[in-house]
Amino acid sequence: MNTMTKRLTAVALATTLAVSLAGCSHWSKRDRNTAIGAGVGAVGGHVLTNGSGVGTLGGAAVGGIIGHQVSK
């Protein structure tokens, strides 16, 4: 996977996340932070592991946990 494809994938994932979260305005702050953390973690995991599915899922899990804990 080349650099341009990685960047386009990251932008597409970030855009999808932003559009998805726009419909979740009734969520609590903790729920929003969890979802944002999972989305950012997924993008980060995807980029850092060169598109590995396991890296993407791992990043989403870690990001979701961090986002959830930030709200405490």
mmCIF file of C-alpha atoms in Angstrom:
data_model
loop_
_atom_site.group_PDB
_atom_site.id
_atom_site.type_symbol
_atom_site.label_atom_id
_atom_site.label_comp_id
_atom_site.label_asym_id
_atom_site.label_seq_id
_atom_site.Cartn_x
_atom_site.Cartn_y
_atom_site.Cartn_z
ATOM 1 C CA MET A 1 0.000 0.000 0.000
ATOM 2 C CA ASN A 2 1.555 3.287 -1.016
ATOM 3 C CA THR A 3 1.587 6.525 0.945
ATOM 4 C CA MET A 4 -1.143 8.198 -1.106
ATOM 5 C CA THR A 5 -3.525 5.276 -0.589
ATOM 6 C CA LYS A 6 -2.859 5.332 3.167
ATOM 7 C CA ARG A 7 -3.601 9.035 3.350
ATOM 8 C CA LEU A 8 -6.802 8.703 1.344
ATOM 9 C CA THR A 9 -7.929 5.834 3.554
ATOM 10 C CA ALA A 10 -7.216 7.832 6.708
ATOM 11 C CA VAL A 11 -9.135 10.837 5.352
ATOM 12 C CA ALA A 12 -12.065 8.629 4.341
ATOM 13 C CA LEU A 13 -12.187 7.024 7.787
ATOM 14 C CA ALA A 14 -11.983 10.383 9.554
ATOM 15 C CA THR A 15 -14.721 11.842 7.346
ATOM 16 C CA THR A 16 -16.963 8.835 7.957
ATOM 17 C CA LEU A 17 -16.414 9.180 11.685
ATOM 18 C CA ALA A 18 -17.250 12.887 11.667
ATOM 19 C CA VAL A 19 -20.445 12.367 9.671
ATOM 20 C CA SER A 20 -21.479 9.446 11.882
ATOM 21 C CA LEU A 21 -20.955 11.408 15.077
ATOM 22 C CA ALA A 22 -23.005 14.324 13.789
ATOM 23 C CA GLY A 23 -26.106 12.144 14.165
ATOM 24 C CA CYS A 24 -25.284 11.308 17.775
ATOM 25 C CA SER A 25 -25.861 14.677 19.408
ATOM 26 C CA HIS A 26 -28.064 13.154 22.123
ATOM 27 C CA TRP A 27 -25.209 10.957 23.421
ATOM 28 C CA SER A 28 -23.598 11.643 26.781
ATOM 29 C CA LYS A 29 -20.138 13.179 26.873
ATOM 30 C CA ARG A 30 -18.653 9.805 27.865
ATOM 31 C CA ASP A 31 -20.328 8.060 24.911
ATOM 32 C CA ARG A 32 -19.069 10.698 22.492
ATOM 33 C CA ASN A 33 -15.525 10.526 23.871
ATOM 34 C CA THR A 34 -15.571 6.731 23.610
ATOM 35 C CA ALA A 35 -16.701 6.848 19.977
ATOM 36 C CA ILE A 36 -14.213 9.581 19.072
ATOM 37 C CA GLY A 37 -11.407 7.681 20.789
ATOM 38 C CA ALA A 38 -12.302 4.499 18.940
ATOM 39 C CA GLY A 39 -12.389 6.312 15.593
ATOM 40 C CA VAL A 40 -9.093 8.093 16.130
ATOM 41 C CA GLY A 41 -7.522 4.892 17.444
ATOM 42 C CA ALA A 42 -8.721 2.953 14.405
ATOM 43 C CA VAL A 43 -7.215 5.491 12.019
ATOM 44 C CA GLY A 44 -3.981 5.576 14.010
ATOM 45 C CA GLY A 45 -3.773 1.786 14.189
ATOM 46 C CA HIS A 46 -4.465 1.518 10.471
ATOM 47 C CA VAL A 47 -1.750 3.985 9.547
ATOM 48 C CA LEU A 48 0.844 2.675 12.009
ATOM 49 C CA THR A 49 0.425 -0.959 10.944
ATOM 50 C CA ASN A 50 0.293 -0.305 7.202
ATOM 51 C CA GLY A 51 -3.375 -1.198 6.862
ATOM 52 C CA SER A 52 -3.424 -4.316 9.015
ATOM 53 C CA GLY A 53 -6.942 -5.260 10.097
ATOM 54 C CA VAL A 54 -5.671 -6.401 13.478
ATOM 55 C CA GLY A 55 -3.831 -3.099 13.941
ATOM 56 C CA THR A 56 -6.962 -1.155 13.032
ATOM 57 C CA LEU A 57 -9.127 -3.118 15.478
ATOM 58 C CA GLY A 58 -6.486 -2.895 18.192
ATOM 59 C CA GLY A 59 -6.210 0.853 17.714
ATOM 60 C CA ALA A 60 -9.983 1.204 17.895
ATOM 61 C CA ALA A 61 -10.127 -0.808 21.114
ATOM 62 C CA VAL A 62 -7.344 1.135 22.798
ATOM 63 C CA GLY A 63 -8.713 4.477 21.600
ATOM 64 C CA GLY A 64 -12.208 3.607 22.823
ATOM 65 C CA ILE A 65 -10.911 2.674 26.255
ATOM 66 C CA ILE A 66 -8.889 5.873 26.516
ATOM 67 C CA GLY A 67 -11.838 7.975 25.346
ATOM 68 C CA HIS A 68 -14.079 6.291 27.904
ATOM 69 C CA GLN A 69 -11.619 6.883 30.742
ATOM 70 C CA VAL A 70 -11.053 10.562 29.868
ATOM 71 C CA SER A 71 -14.670 11.296 30.806
ATOM 72 C CA LYS A 72 -14.431 9.996 34.374
#
